[in-house]
Amino acid sequence: MQLELTTEKIKADIEIILVNKKIKEDTTLLENLGFKGEDDEIALLAESKKLYVGCTQNDAESIKIAYSNAIRKLKTTKFKTIAIKVEKDLKTVVEGLMLGEYSFDFYKSKKEKEVEKEVSLVVDKITKQDMLDFEEANIICNAVNTVRDFVNTTPEDFYPEVMAKKAKAIAKENNLECKVYDERYLEKNKMGAMLAVSRASRHKPRLIHLAHKPKNAKKKIVLVGKGLTYDSGGLSLKPADYMVTMKSDKSGGSAVLGIMDAVAKLNLPIEVHGIVGAVENMIGGDAYKPDDVLYAKNGKTIEVRNTDAEGRLVLADCLCYAQDEIKDIDCILDFATLTGACVVGVGEYTNGIMGNNDTLNNKIVKHSIASGENAALLPFNRYLKKLIKSDIADVCNVASSRYGGAITAGMFLENFIEKKYKQKWSHIDIAGPAYVESSWGYNPKGASGAGVRLAVEFIKSFK
Ligand code: BES
Ligand code: ZN
Ligand code: ZN
């Protein structure tokens, strides 16, 4: 799809018109078709070259969904040029179109896209703000769609080395600093938790570190992502039905790569670091085991009681790495498909936000929702903290109760946050929205690119 911003009233093959219940034109025709202008209704009047879409609410999310419905409807048609009159909400319109149009057909021998669409967004006059909004929405949506591609790619084609290659390509394109470390570095730096998780896989781990360092940066933000390119559960093997979709366990790390791409292209005046632990969790004679005690980078010992709680082990070492290698951080955020419990708690469409500092947590919830990503705060408490105590090590990788699993996982991570950063860190569990097996709103079936819009909106607030 090609999008352009124009003031010319071009002759397009078809025009998309949003209808808010009150139908003004083509009334009889639409009435005959049973179109009432309700949400999710759509009517294609090929002869009058109009596509009507229902949209009963005026909020940004409803508008995005309506445009996404429209572009999906047109996708399989032969119409090439599309016009949309845009009076307001330019960013919202672009987002609905770009995120709604996405589909993943890499592995299909016949591609869905018939003709590349040319969409003209027609405005009265193009202001400087319009140009900025148009550009920004393009950058963010491209980043989201790139993340969707990464996550949808199979574990056979997307393993830690590939993830590192993708990171290098993003770095090269955007002039980012880029370091990629292999298992020798992990060994030398005593990152025993991440190493243990990676050990049984034929694909060796990679620690990825990208940095956007503008001159006179106002703040320094560090993003850490769980990049499990596959999570079989390890020796605590997942049941067959639960293993399917676990290619999506790299969503946090993929989001971090997408965020770095967007932050660089938007040229935000903030120093941003993106750290990804890229690992595959497999079984085998060399696998780490329930009963093992691991040594994390900060010297803390971890009793392993379940090898399927591997994300927190990888993140533990990556969080330590971040605090050791980067000085005077203003804010640390981690992104992870960490727990099924988070999905049980808040549903598939919502991010879980956790941490010690509720002012920071609430700020993230606010910006997440403003960006179009649902989010809810899951509060830590002293009683849940006791559930991850271990008899033989400093901490246990699973809680002794099955209740509150998203929060106990978050509280486990807190063990790897230094005292001076306790109030500056938040954990974002994207296990629900990162990958949903049916389409929802403008998100397709599969990967949604969760975390990208949330983070960009949050980081922008430091400008
Ligand atoms: N990657 C999973 C969490 C997950 C589950 C993400 C479903 C997306 C959808 C994680 O590594 C995991 O397996 N967690 C376990 C933890 C348990 C063993 C304490 C879980 O949630 O069951
Ligand atoms: Zn797991
Ligand atoms: Zn996992």
CSV table of C-alpha atoms and ligand atoms in Angstrom, one decimal:
chain,number,residue,atom,x,y,z
A,1,MET,CA,0.0,0.0,0.0
A,2,GLN,CA,1.2,3.5,-0.9
A,3,LEU,CA,-0.1,6.4,1.2
A,4,GLU,CA,0.1,10.0,0.1
A,5,LEU,CA,-1.1,13.2,1.6
A,6,THR,CA,-2.6,15.6,-0.9
A,7,THR,CA,-4.9,18.6,-1.4
A,8,GLU,CA,-5.9,17.5,-4.9
A,9,LYS,CA,-9.3,16.1,-5.4
A,10,ILE,CA,-8.1,13.2,-7.4
A,11,LYS,CA,-10.3,10.8,-9.3
A,12,ALA,CA,-9.9,7.6,-7.5
A,13,ASP,CA,-11.3,4.1,-8.3
A,14,ILE,CA,-13.1,4.2,-5.0
A,15,GLU,CA,-13.7,6.5,-2.0
A,16,ILE,CA,-13.9,5.4,1.6
A,17,ILE,CA,-16.6,7.2,3.6
A,18,LEU,CA,-17.1,6.8,7.4
A,19,VAL,CA,-20.7,6.9,8.4
A,20,ASN,CA,-21.8,7.7,12.0
A,21,LYS,CA,-25.3,6.3,11.9
A,22,LYS,CA,-26.7,9.4,10.0
A,23,ILE,CA,-26.5,8.4,6.4
A,24,LYS,CA,-26.5,11.5,4.2
A,25,GLU,CA,-26.0,10.2,0.6
A,26,ASP,CA,-27.0,7.1,-1.3
A,27,THR,CA,-29.7,6.7,1.4
A,28,THR,CA,-32.1,4.4,-0.6
A,29,LEU,CA,-29.3,2.2,-1.9
A,30,LEU,CA,-27.8,1.8,1.5
A,31,GLU,CA,-31.1,1.2,3.0
A,32,ASN,CA,-31.9,-1.5,0.5
A,33,LEU,CA,-28.6,-3.1,1.4
A,34,GLY,CA,-29.5,-3.1,5.0
A,35,PHE,CA,-26.6,-0.8,5.9
A,36,LYS,CA,-27.4,1.3,9.0
A,37,GLY,CA,-24.0,2.7,9.8
A,38,GLU,CA,-23.4,0.5,12.8
A,39,ASP,CA,-19.9,-0.5,13.8
A,40,ASP,CA,-18.3,-3.2,11.6
A,41,GLU,CA,-20.9,-2.7,8.9
A,42,ILE,CA,-19.6,-2.2,5.4
A,43,ALA,CA,-21.2,-1.5,2.0
A,44,LEU,CA,-19.4,-1.4,-1.3
A,45,LEU,CA,-21.3,0.6,-3.9
A,46,ALA,CA,-19.1,-0.2,-6.9
A,47,GLU,CA,-21.1,1.8,-9.4
A,48,SER,CA,-21.0,5.0,-7.4
A,49,LYS,CA,-17.4,4.2,-6.5
A,50,LYS,CA,-18.0,4.4,-2.8
A,51,LEU,CA,-17.2,2.2,0.2
A,52,TYR,CA,-19.3,3.1,3.3
A,53,VAL,CA,-18.1,1.9,6.7
A,54,GLY,CA,-20.0,2.2,9.9
A,55,CYS,CA,-18.4,3.9,12.9
A,56,THR,CA,-20.7,4.9,15.7
A,57,GLN,CA,-18.1,6.4,18.1
A,58,ASN,CA,-15.7,9.2,17.6
A,59,ASP,CA,-12.8,7.9,19.6
A,60,ALA,CA,-9.5,7.1,18.0
A,61,GLU,CA,-9.7,3.3,18.4
A,62,SER,CA,-13.2,3.1,16.8
A,63,ILE,CA,-11.9,5.2,13.8
A,64,LYS,CA,-8.9,3.0,13.4
A,65,ILE,CA,-11.1,-0.1,13.4
A,66,ALA,CA,-13.4,1.4,10.8
A,67,TYR,CA,-10.6,2.3,8.4
A,68,SER,CA,-9.0,-1.1,9.0
A,69,ASN,CA,-12.3,-2.8,8.0
A,70,ALA,CA,-12.5,-0.7,4.9
A,71,ILE,CA,-8.9,-1.4,3.7
A,72,ARG,CA,-9.4,-5.1,4.4
A,73,LYS,CA,-12.5,-5.2,2.4
A,74,LEU,CA,-10.7,-3.5,-0.6
A,75,LYS,CA,-7.7,-5.7,-0.3
A,76,THR,CA,-9.0,-8.6,-2.4
A,77,THR,CA,-10.6,-6.2,-5.0
A,78,LYS,CA,-9.0,-4.9,-8.1
A,79,PHE,CA,-9.6,-1.2,-7.2
A,80,LYS,CA,-6.2,0.4,-7.3
A,81,THR,CA,-6.6,4.1,-6.3
A,82,ILE,CA,-8.4,4.9,-3.1
A,83,ALA,CA,-9.4,8.4,-1.8
A,84,ILE,CA,-10.2,9.4,1.7
A,85,LYS,CA,-11.3,12.9,2.8
A,86,VAL,CA,-9.5,13.6,6.0
A,87,GLU,CA,-10.9,16.5,8.1
A,88,LYS,CA,-9.2,15.6,11.4
A,89,ASP,CA,-7.4,12.7,13.2
A,90,LEU,CA,-4.9,12.2,10.4
A,91,LYS,CA,-2.6,10.0,12.5
A,92,THR,CA,-5.5,7.9,13.5
A,93,VAL,CA,-6.6,7.4,9.9
A,94,VAL,CA,-3.0,6.4,8.9
A,95,GLU,CA,-2.7,4.0,11.8
A,96,GLY,CA,-6.1,2.3,11.0
A,97,LEU,CA,-5.1,1.8,7.4
A,98,MET,CA,-1.5,0.7,7.9
A,99,LEU,CA,-2.1,-1.6,10.8
A,100,GLY,CA,-5.3,-2.9,9.3
A,101,GLU,CA,-3.8,-3.6,5.9
A,102,TYR,CA,-1.1,-5.9,7.2
A,103,SER,CA,-1.1,-9.6,6.5
A,104,PHE,CA,1.5,-12.2,6.8
A,105,ASP,CA,1.7,-14.3,3.6
A,106,PHE,CA,5.4,-15.1,3.5
A,107,TYR,CA,4.9,-18.8,3.5
A,108,LYS,CA,1.9,-18.8,1.1
A,109,SER,CA,2.8,-19.8,-2.5
A,110,LYS,CA,-0.1,-17.6,-3.7
A,111,LYS,CA,0.0,-14.1,-2.3
A,112,GLU,CA,-3.2,-12.4,-1.2
A,113,LYS,CA,-2.3,-8.9,-2.5
A,114,GLU,CA,-3.8,-8.5,-6.0
A,115,VAL,CA,-2.7,-5.0,-6.8
A,116,GLU,CA,-0.7,-2.6,-4.7
A,117,LYS,CA,-3.2,0.0,-3.5
A,118,GLU,CA,-2.5,3.7,-3.8
A,119,VAL,CA,-4.3,5.6,-1.1
A,120,SER,CA,-4.7,9.4,-1.2
A,121,LEU,CA,-5.5,11.2,2.0
A,122,VAL,CA,-7.2,14.3,0.8
A,123,VAL,CA,-7.0,17.4,3.1
A,124,ASP,CA,-8.0,21.1,2.5
A,125,LYS,CA,-4.5,22.3,3.1
A,126,ILE,CA,-1.3,20.5,4.3
A,127,THR,CA,0.0,22.1,7.5
A,128,LYS,CA,3.4,21.5,8.9
A,129,GLN,CA,1.7,19.6,11.7
A,130,ASP,CA,0.0,17.4,9.2
A,131,MET,CA,3.3,16.5,7.6
A,132,LEU,CA,4.8,15.7,11.0
A,133,ASP,CA,1.8,13.6,12.0
A,134,PHE,CA,1.8,11.7,8.7
A,135,GLU,CA,5.5,11.0,8.9
A,136,GLU,CA,5.3,9.9,12.6
A,137,ALA,CA,2.4,7.5,12.0
A,138,ASN,CA,4.2,6.0,9.0
A,139,ILE,CA,7.4,5.4,11.0
A,140,ILE,CA,5.5,3.9,14.0
A,141,CYS,CA,3.3,1.6,11.9
A,142,ASN,CA,6.2,0.4,9.8
A,143,ALA,CA,8.0,-0.5,13.0
A,144,VAL,CA,4.9,-2.3,14.3
A,145,ASN,CA,4.5,-4.2,11.0
A,146,THR,CA,8.2,-5.2,11.1
A,147,VAL,CA,7.8,-6.6,14.6
A,148,ARG,CA,4.7,-8.5,13.4
A,149,ASP,CA,6.9,-10.0,10.6
A,150,PHE,CA,9.6,-11.0,13.0
A,151,VAL,CA,7.2,-12.7,15.5
A,152,ASN,CA,5.2,-14.5,12.8
A,153,THR,CA,8.3,-16.0,11.3
A,154,THR,CA,8.8,-19.6,12.2
A,155,PRO,CA,11.5,-20.8,14.7
A,156,GLU,CA,13.2,-22.7,11.9
A,157,ASP,CA,13.8,-19.4,10.1
A,158,PHE,CA,14.1,-17.0,13.1
A,159,TYR,CA,16.6,-18.1,15.8
A,160,PRO,CA,19.0,-16.1,17.9
A,161,GLU,CA,21.6,-15.6,15.2
A,162,VAL,CA,18.9,-14.4,12.8
A,163,MET,CA,17.5,-12.0,15.5
A,164,ALA,CA,21.0,-10.6,15.9
A,165,LYS,CA,21.3,-10.1,12.1
A,166,LYS,CA,18.0,-8.3,12.1
A,167,ALA,CA,19.2,-6.1,14.9
A,168,LYS,CA,22.4,-5.3,13.0
A,169,ALA,CA,20.4,-4.4,9.9
A,170,ILE,CA,18.2,-2.0,12.0
A,171,ALA,CA,21.4,-0.5,13.5
A,172,LYS,CA,23.0,0.0,10.1
A,173,GLU,CA,19.9,1.6,8.6
A,174,ASN,CA,19.5,4.0,11.5
A,175,ASN,CA,23.1,4.7,12.6
A,176,LEU,CA,22.6,3.0,15.9
A,177,GLU,CA,25.4,1.6,18.0
A,178,CYS,CA,25.2,-2.2,17.9
A,179,LYS,CA,26.9,-4.9,19.9
A,180,VAL,CA,26.2,-8.6,19.6
A,181,TYR,CA,27.7,-11.1,22.0
A,182,ASP,CA,27.7,-14.9,21.8
A,183,GLU,CA,28.0,-17.5,24.5
A,184,ARG,CA,31.7,-16.9,25.2
A,185,TYR,CA,30.8,-13.4,26.4
A,186,LEU,CA,28.0,-14.8,28.5
A,187,GLU,CA,30.4,-17.3,30.1
A,188,LYS,CA,33.1,-14.7,30.7
A,189,ASN,CA,30.6,-12.4,32.3
A,190,LYS,CA,29.0,-15.2,34.4
A,191,MET,CA,25.5,-14.9,32.9
A,192,GLY,CA,24.7,-18.4,34.2
A,193,ALA,CA,20.9,-18.0,34.0
A,194,MET,CA,20.7,-17.0,30.4
A,195,LEU,CA,23.3,-19.6,29.5
A,196,ALA,CA,21.5,-22.4,31.2
A,197,VAL,CA,18.3,-21.7,29.3
A,198,SER,CA,20.1,-21.7,25.9
A,199,ARG,CA,22.2,-24.8,26.5
A,200,ALA,CA,20.1,-27.6,24.9
A,201,SER,CA,19.5,-25.8,21.7
A,202,ARG,CA,21.5,-26.2,18.5
A,203,HIS,CA,21.0,-22.5,18.1
A,204,LYS,CA,23.5,-20.6,20.3
A,205,PRO,CA,22.3,-17.5,22.3
A,206,ARG,CA,22.9,-13.9,21.4
A,207,LEU,CA,22.9,-10.9,23.6
A,208,ILE,CA,22.0,-7.9,21.5
A,209,HIS,CA,22.6,-4.2,22.6
A,210,LEU,CA,21.5,-1.3,20.4
A,211,ALA,CA,21.8,2.3,21.3
A,212,HIS,CA,20.4,5.6,20.0
A,213,LYS,CA,22.6,8.4,21.4
A,214,PRO,CA,21.6,11.8,20.2
A,215,LYS,CA,23.7,14.8,21.2
A,216,ASN,CA,22.4,16.6,24.4
A,217,ALA,CA,20.0,13.8,25.2
A,218,LYS,CA,17.5,14.8,27.9
A,219,LYS,CA,17.1,11.4,29.5
A,220,LYS,CA,18.4,7.9,29.3
A,221,ILE,CA,16.0,5.0,28.9
A,222,VAL,CA,16.8,1.4,28.8
A,223,LEU,CA,14.5,-1.3,27.2
A,224,VAL,CA,15.1,-4.9,27.8
A,225,GLY,CA,13.3,-7.6,25.8
A,226,LYS,CA,12.7,-11.3,26.2
A,227,GLY,CA,13.7,-12.9,22.9
A,228,LEU,CA,12.8,-16.6,23.2
A,229,THR,CA,12.8,-17.5,19.5
A,230,TYR,CA,11.1,-20.7,20.7
A,231,ASP,CA,9.9,-21.9,24.1
A,232,SER,CA,9.2,-25.6,24.1
A,233,GLY,CA,9.2,-25.4,27.9
A,234,GLY,CA,12.5,-27.3,28.2
A,235,LEU,CA,12.5,-30.5,30.3
A,236,SER,CA,9.3,-29.2,32.0
A,237,LEU,CA,7.9,-29.7,28.5
A,238,LYS,CA,4.8,-27.8,27.5
A,239,PRO,CA,1.8,-29.9,26.5
A,240,ALA,CA,1.3,-30.1,22.7
A,241,ASP,CA,-1.5,-27.6,22.6
A,242,TYR,CA,0.3,-25.0,24.6
A,243,MET,CA,3.5,-25.3,22.6
A,244,VAL,CA,1.8,-24.1,19.4
A,245,THR,CA,2.3,-20.3,19.1
A,246,MET,CA,5.5,-20.3,21.2
A,247,LYS,CA,7.4,-18.8,18.2
A,248,SER,CA,5.7,-15.7,19.7
A,249,ASP,CA,7.9,-15.9,22.8
A,250,LYS,CA,10.3,-13.5,21.0
A,251,SER,CA,7.7,-10.7,21.0
A,252,GLY,CA,9.3,-8.7,23.8
A,253,GLY,CA,12.7,-8.7,22.1
A,254,SER,CA,11.2,-8.1,18.7
A,255,ALA,CA,9.3,-5.1,20.1
A,256,VAL,CA,12.5,-3.7,21.5
A,257,LEU,CA,14.1,-3.9,18.1
A,258,GLY,CA,11.0,-2.2,16.5
A,259,ILE,CA,11.1,0.5,19.2
A,260,MET,CA,14.8,1.2,18.5
A,261,ASP,CA,14.0,1.6,14.8
A,262,ALA,CA,11.1,4.0,15.5
A,263,VAL,CA,13.0,6.0,18.1
A,264,ALA,CA,15.9,6.5,15.7
A,265,LYS,CA,13.7,7.4,12.7
A,266,LEU,CA,11.7,9.9,14.8
A,267,ASN,CA,15.1,11.3,16.0
A,268,LEU,CA,13.8,11.6,19.6
A,269,PRO,CA,16.1,13.6,21.8
A,270,ILE,CA,16.4,10.8,24.4
A,271,GLU,CA,19.2,8.3,24.7
A,272,VAL,CA,17.6,4.9,24.3
A,273,HIS,CA,19.2,1.5,24.7
A,274,GLY,CA,17.6,-1.7,23.5
A,275,ILE,CA,18.9,-5.0,25.0
A,276,VAL,CA,17.6,-8.3,23.8
A,277,GLY,CA,18.3,-11.8,25.2
A,278,ALA,CA,17.9,-14.0,22.2
A,279,VAL,CA,17.7,-17.7,23.2
A,280,GLU,CA,15.9,-20.9,22.3
A,281,ASN,CA,14.5,-23.1,25.1
A,282,MET,CA,14.8,-26.7,24.1
A,283,ILE,CA,15.1,-30.2,25.5
A,284,GLY,CA,18.1,-32.6,25.2
A,285,GLY,CA,20.9,-34.4,27.0
A,286,ASP,CA,22.5,-31.1,27.7
A,287,ALA,CA,19.3,-29.3,29.0
A,288,TYR,CA,19.2,-27.4,32.3
A,289,LYS,CA,17.0,-29.2,34.8
A,290,PRO,CA,14.4,-28.7,37.5
A,291,ASP,CA,16.5,-28.9,40.7
A,292,ASP,CA,19.5,-27.0,39.2
A,293,VAL,CA,20.7,-23.9,41.0
A,294,LEU,CA,21.9,-21.2,38.6
A,295,TYR,CA,24.2,-18.2,39.2
A,296,ALA,CA,22.9,-15.0,37.7
A,297,LYS,CA,25.2,-12.1,36.6
A,298,ASN,CA,24.7,-10.2,39.9
A,299,GLY,CA,25.8,-13.3,41.9
A,300,LYS,CA,22.3,-14.2,43.1
A,301,THR,CA,21.5,-17.9,43.0
A,302,ILE,CA,18.3,-19.2,41.5
A,303,GLU,CA,16.6,-22.6,42.3
A,304,VAL,CA,15.0,-24.0,39.1
A,305,ARG,CA,11.8,-25.8,39.8
A,306,ASN,CA,10.4,-25.4,36.3
A,307,THR,CA,12.4,-25.0,33.1
A,308,ASP,CA,9.3,-23.4,31.4
A,309,ALA,CA,9.7,-20.3,33.6
A,310,GLU,CA,12.7,-19.5,31.5
A,311,GLY,CA,11.9,-16.0,30.4
A,312,ARG,CA,12.6,-14.6,33.8
A,313,LEU,CA,16.0,-16.3,33.9
A,314,VAL,CA,17.0,-14.7,30.6
A,315,LEU,CA,15.7,-11.3,31.6
A,316,ALA,CA,17.5,-11.6,35.0
A,317,ASP,CA,20.9,-11.6,33.3
A,318,CYS,CA,19.9,-9.1,30.7
A,319,LEU,CA,18.7,-6.7,33.4
A,320,CYS,CA,22.0,-7.1,35.2
A,321,TYR,CA,23.9,-6.5,32.0
A,322,ALA,CA,22.0,-3.3,31.4
A,323,GLN,CA,22.7,-1.9,34.9
A,324,ASP,CA,26.4,-2.9,34.7
A,325,GLU,CA,27.1,-1.5,31.3
A,326,ILE,CA,25.0,1.6,31.2
A,327,LYS,CA,25.5,4.4,33.7
A,328,ASP,CA,22.9,6.7,35.3
A,329,ILE,CA,19.8,5.3,33.8
A,330,ASP,CA,16.6,7.3,34.2
A,331,CYS,CA,14.2,4.5,33.5
A,332,ILE,CA,14.3,0.8,32.8
A,333,LEU,CA,11.5,-1.0,31.1
A,334,ASP,CA,11.3,-4.7,30.2
A,335,PHE,CA,9.0,-6.3,27.7
A,336,ALA,CA,8.2,-10.0,27.8
A,337,THR,CA,5.6,-12.6,27.0
A,338,LEU,CA,6.3,-13.7,30.5
A,339,THR,CA,3.3,-15.6,31.9
A,340,GLY,CA,0.1,-17.3,30.9
A,341,ALA,CA,-1.2,-16.1,34.2
A,342,CYS,CA,-1.2,-12.5,32.9
A,343,VAL,CA,-3.4,-13.6,30.0
A,344,VAL,CA,-5.7,-15.4,32.5
A,345,GLY,CA,-5.8,-12.2,34.7
A,346,VAL,CA,-6.4,-9.4,32.2
A,347,GLY,CA,-7.4,-11.2,29.0
A,348,GLU,CA,-5.7,-11.5,25.7
A,349,TYR,CA,-6.0,-7.9,24.7
A,350,THR,CA,-4.3,-6.1,27.6
A,351,ASN,CA,-0.7,-5.6,28.7
A,352,GLY,CA,0.1,-6.1,32.4
A,353,ILE,CA,2.2,-3.3,34.0
A,354,MET,CA,4.2,-4.1,37.2
A,355,GLY,CA,6.9,-2.5,39.3
A,356,ASN,CA,7.6,-0.8,42.7
A,357,ASN,CA,6.7,2.7,41.6
A,358,ASP,CA,3.0,3.3,41.0
A,359,THR,CA,3.6,6.8,39.6
A,360,LEU,CA,5.8,5.2,36.9
A,361,ASN,CA,3.4,2.3,36.4
A,362,ASN,CA,0.4,4.5,36.1
A,363,LYS,CA,2.3,6.7,33.6
A,364,ILE,CA,3.0,3.7,31.5
A,365,VAL,CA,-0.7,2.6,31.7
A,366,LYS,CA,-1.8,6.1,30.6
A,367,HIS,CA,0.6,6.3,27.6
A,368,SER,CA,-0.1,2.8,26.6
A,369,ILE,CA,-3.9,3.4,26.4
A,370,ALA,CA,-3.3,6.7,24.6
A,371,SER,CA,-1.2,4.9,22.0
A,372,GLY,CA,-4.0,2.4,21.4
A,373,GLU,CA,-2.6,-0.5,23.5
A,374,ASN,CA,-4.7,-1.6,26.4
A,375,ALA,CA,-2.9,-1.8,29.7
A,376,ALA,CA,-3.7,-2.6,33.4
A,377,LEU,CA,-1.6,-2.2,36.5
A,378,LEU,CA,-1.0,-5.4,38.5
A,379,PRO,CA,0.1,-4.4,42.0
A,380,PHE,CA,3.0,-6.1,43.8
A,381,ASN,CA,2.4,-7.1,47.5
A,382,ARG,CA,4.5,-8.5,50.3
A,383,TYR,CA,2.6,-11.7,50.6
A,384,LEU,CA,3.1,-12.7,47.0
A,385,LYS,CA,6.8,-11.9,47.4
A,386,LYS,CA,7.2,-14.7,50.0
A,387,LEU,CA,6.0,-17.3,47.5
A,388,ILE,CA,9.2,-17.2,45.5
A,389,LYS,CA,11.5,-17.8,48.4
A,390,SER,CA,13.7,-20.8,48.0
A,391,ASP,CA,15.0,-23.2,50.7
A,392,ILE,CA,18.4,-23.8,49.0
A,393,ALA,CA,19.0,-20.7,46.9
A,394,ASP,CA,18.4,-16.9,47.0
A,395,VAL,CA,15.2,-17.1,45.0
A,396,CYS,CA,13.1,-19.7,43.2
A,397,ASN,CA,12.1,-19.4,39.5
A,398,VAL,CA,8.5,-20.4,40.2
A,399,ALA,CA,6.1,-19.5,43.0
A,400,SER,CA,4.8,-22.0,45.5
A,401,SER,CA,1.2,-21.0,44.7
A,402,ARG,CA,-0.4,-20.9,41.2
A,403,TYR,CA,-2.3,-17.8,42.1
A,404,GLY,CA,-1.0,-14.4,41.1
A,405,GLY,CA,1.6,-15.9,38.6
A,406,ALA,CA,2.0,-12.7,36.6
A,407,ILE,CA,2.9,-10.7,39.7
A,408,THR,CA,5.2,-13.3,41.2
A,409,ALA,CA,7.1,-13.4,37.9
A,410,GLY,CA,7.4,-9.6,38.1
A,411,MET,CA,8.6,-9.8,41.7
A,412,PHE,CA,11.2,-12.4,40.7
A,413,LEU,CA,12.6,-9.9,38.2
A,414,GLU,CA,12.9,-7.3,41.0
A,415,ASN,CA,15.7,-9.4,42.5
A,416,PHE,CA,17.8,-8.4,39.6
A,417,ILE,CA,17.2,-4.6,39.9
A,418,GLU,CA,19.8,-2.7,41.9
A,419,LYS,CA,18.6,-0.6,44.9
A,420,LYS,CA,19.2,2.7,43.1
A,421,TYR,CA,16.9,1.6,40.2
A,422,LYS,CA,14.1,0.0,42.3
A,423,GLN,CA,11.8,3.0,41.7
A,424,LYS,CA,12.9,3.5,38.1
A,425,TRP,CA,12.0,0.1,36.6
A,426,SER,CA,8.7,-1.3,35.3
A,427,HIS,CA,8.0,-4.7,33.9
A,428,ILE,CA,5.5,-5.0,31.0
A,429,ASP,CA,4.0,-8.5,30.4
A,430,ILE,CA,2.7,-8.6,26.8
A,431,ALA,CA,1.8,-12.3,26.8
A,432,GLY,CA,-1.8,-11.6,25.9
A,433,PRO,CA,-1.8,-9.0,23.1
A,434,ALA,CA,1.5,-10.0,21.5
A,435,TYR,CA,0.0,-12.9,19.7
A,436,VAL,CA,-3.7,-13.7,19.4
A,437,GLU,CA,-5.0,-16.5,17.3
A,438,SER,CA,-7.9,-14.5,15.8
A,439,SER,CA,-8.0,-11.0,14.5
A,440,TRP,CA,-9.2,-8.2,16.8
A,441,GLY,CA,-9.9,-4.7,15.7
A,442,TYR,CA,-7.1,-3.6,13.4
A,443,ASN,CA,-4.8,-6.4,14.6
A,444,PRO,CA,-4.5,-9.4,12.4
A,445,LYS,CA,-4.6,-13.1,13.5
A,446,GLY,CA,-1.1,-13.8,14.9
A,447,ALA,CA,1.4,-11.2,16.0
A,448,SER,CA,0.2,-7.6,16.8
A,449,GLY,CA,3.5,-5.8,17.4
A,450,ALA,CA,2.5,-5.1,21.1
A,451,GLY,CA,4.8,-2.8,23.0
A,452,VAL,CA,5.9,-0.6,20.1
A,453,ARG,CA,3.3,2.1,20.2
A,454,LEU,CA,3.2,2.0,24.0
A,455,ALA,CA,6.9,2.6,24.3
A,456,VAL,CA,7.2,5.3,21.6
A,457,GLU,CA,4.3,7.2,23.3
A,458,PHE,CA,6.0,6.8,26.7
A,459,ILE,CA,9.5,7.8,25.4
A,460,LYS,CA,8.0,10.8,23.6
A,461,SER,CA,6.7,12.1,26.9
A,462,PHE,CA,10.3,12.8,28.0
A,463,LYS,CA,10.8,15.2,25.1
B,1,BES,N1,6.3,-18.0,27.4
B,1,BES,C1,5.6,-18.5,28.5
B,1,BES,C2,4.4,-17.6,28.8
B,1,BES,C3,3.3,-17.5,27.8
B,1,BES,C4,2.2,-18.3,27.9
B,1,BES,C5,3.3,-16.5,26.9
B,1,BES,C6,1.2,-18.2,27.1
B,1,BES,C7,2.3,-16.4,26.0
B,1,BES,C8,1.2,-17.2,26.1
B,1,BES,C9,6.5,-18.6,29.7
B,1,BES,O1,7.8,-18.9,29.5
B,1,BES,C10,5.9,-19.7,30.5
B,1,BES,O2,5.9,-20.8,30.1
B,1,BES,N2,5.5,-19.4,31.7
B,1,BES,C11,4.9,-20.4,32.6
B,1,BES,C12,5.4,-20.1,34.0
B,1,BES,C13,5.1,-21.2,35.0
B,1,BES,C14,5.9,-22.4,34.7
B,1,BES,C15,5.4,-20.7,36.3
B,1,BES,C16,3.4,-20.2,32.5
B,1,BES,O3,2.9,-19.1,32.3
B,1,BES,O4,2.7,-21.2,32.5
B,2,ZN,ZN,8.2,-21.0,29.3
B,3,ZN,ZN,8.6,-18.3,27.6
